Amino acid sequence: IVKAPFVRILPPKVQPDGASNWFEGTISRRTDAEHNCEFLLDIGYGKTLTAVVPIASVAKMELVEGGAATAHFDANHVILAVD
C-alpha cells in the first residue's frame, strides 16, 4: 500500500533519477479539483496506482486520460499488508 499523495507522476517514458519503484501505465481517469489532480494509472495485470498531484505541476506535463504516464514513489512510503 502506498498513500496516493506519496505517488508522483511524470510524462511517459521518463524514468525518475535514482528511483527503483516506478511503473509505466495508462491514465484511466483524471479528476481535476481546485488544488490537486487525482490520477488512476492502469499498470497492467488488473492493478491500478492512484496519485494525487498538485494541479500546478500537472498543467505543464500535458497528461490526459488514455495517455501514457510514469508513476514512482520512495520505498520508505510503502506499507506492507498481509491478507
CSV table of C-alpha atoms in Angstrom, one decimal:
chain,number,residue,atom,x,y,z
A,1,ILE,CA,0.0,0.0,0.0
A,2,VAL,CA,1.2,3.5,-0.9
A,3,LYS,CA,-0.8,6.6,0.1
A,4,ALA,CA,-1.8,8.5,-3.1
A,5,PRO,CA,-0.1,11.8,-2.1
A,6,PHE,CA,3.3,9.9,-2.0
A,7,VAL,CA,2.9,8.7,-5.6
A,8,ARG,CA,4.4,11.1,-8.1
A,9,ILE,CA,3.5,11.1,-11.7
A,10,LEU,CA,5.7,12.0,-14.7
A,11,PRO,CA,5.2,12.2,-18.5
A,12,PRO,CA,5.6,8.9,-20.4
A,13,LYS,CA,8.9,7.2,-20.8
A,14,VAL,CA,10.6,9.4,-18.1
A,15,GLN,CA,12.4,7.3,-15.6
A,16,PRO,CA,13.0,9.2,-12.4
A,17,ASP,CA,16.6,9.6,-11.4
A,18,GLY,CA,17.6,7.1,-8.7
A,19,ALA,CA,14.1,5.7,-8.3
A,20,SER,CA,13.7,1.9,-8.1
A,21,ASN,CA,10.0,1.9,-7.5
A,22,TRP,CA,8.5,3.2,-10.8
A,23,PHE,CA,5.8,1.9,-13.1
A,24,GLU,CA,4.7,2.9,-16.6
A,25,GLY,CA,1.0,2.7,-17.4
A,26,THR,CA,-2.1,4.3,-19.0
A,27,ILE,CA,-4.1,7.1,-17.3
A,28,SER,CA,-7.6,5.5,-16.9
A,29,ARG,CA,-9.1,8.5,-15.1
A,30,ARG,CA,-8.1,12.1,-14.3
A,31,THR,CA,-10.1,14.2,-11.9
A,32,ASP,CA,-9.2,17.9,-11.5
A,33,ALA,CA,-10.0,19.8,-8.4
A,34,GLU,CA,-9.2,23.3,-7.2
A,35,HIS,CA,-5.7,22.5,-5.8
A,36,ASN,CA,-5.0,18.8,-6.7
A,37,CYS,CA,-5.4,16.4,-9.6
A,38,GLU,CA,-6.2,12.7,-9.0
A,39,PHE,CA,-4.9,10.2,-11.5
A,40,LEU,CA,-5.7,6.5,-11.8
A,41,LEU,CA,-2.9,4.8,-13.6
A,42,ASP,CA,-3.6,1.3,-15.0
A,43,ILE,CA,-0.2,-0.5,-14.7
A,44,GLY,CA,-1.5,-3.8,-16.1
A,45,TYR,CA,-2.4,-7.2,-14.6
A,46,GLY,CA,-5.6,-5.7,-13.1
A,47,LYS,CA,-3.6,-3.3,-10.9
A,48,THR,CA,-4.1,0.5,-10.5
A,49,LEU,CA,-2.0,3.1,-8.9
A,50,THR,CA,-3.6,6.3,-7.6
A,51,ALA,CA,-1.7,9.6,-7.5
A,52,VAL,CA,-2.7,12.9,-6.1
A,53,VAL,CA,-0.6,15.7,-7.6
A,54,PRO,CA,-0.7,19.5,-7.2
A,55,ILE,CA,-2.7,20.9,-10.2
A,56,ALA,CA,0.1,23.5,-10.8
A,57,SER,CA,2.6,20.7,-11.5
A,58,VAL,CA,0.2,18.8,-13.8
A,59,ALA,CA,-0.5,21.7,-16.2
A,60,LYS,CA,3.0,21.6,-17.6
A,61,MET,CA,3.0,17.8,-18.2
A,62,GLU,CA,0.0,17.5,-20.6
A,63,LEU,CA,-1.2,14.3,-19.0
A,64,VAL,CA,-4.7,13.2,-20.4
A,65,GLU,CA,-7.0,10.2,-19.9
A,66,GLY,CA,-6.0,7.4,-22.2
A,67,GLY,CA,-2.4,8.7,-22.4
A,68,ALA,CA,0.7,7.1,-21.0
A,69,ALA,CA,2.5,8.2,-17.8
A,70,THR,CA,5.1,7.0,-15.3
A,71,ALA,CA,4.5,6.8,-11.6
A,72,HIS,CA,7.1,6.5,-8.9
A,73,PHE,CA,7.4,6.5,-5.1
A,74,ASP,CA,10.0,6.2,-2.4
A,75,ALA,CA,10.4,2.8,-0.7
A,76,ASN,CA,10.0,4.4,2.8
A,77,HIS,CA,6.4,5.2,1.9
A,78,VAL,CA,5.4,1.6,1.3
A,79,ILE,CA,3.2,-0.1,3.9
A,80,LEU,CA,3.2,-3.9,3.6
A,81,ALA,CA,-0.1,-5.6,4.2
A,82,VAL,CA,-0.8,-9.3,4.8
A,83,ASP,CA,-4.1,-11.0,3.8
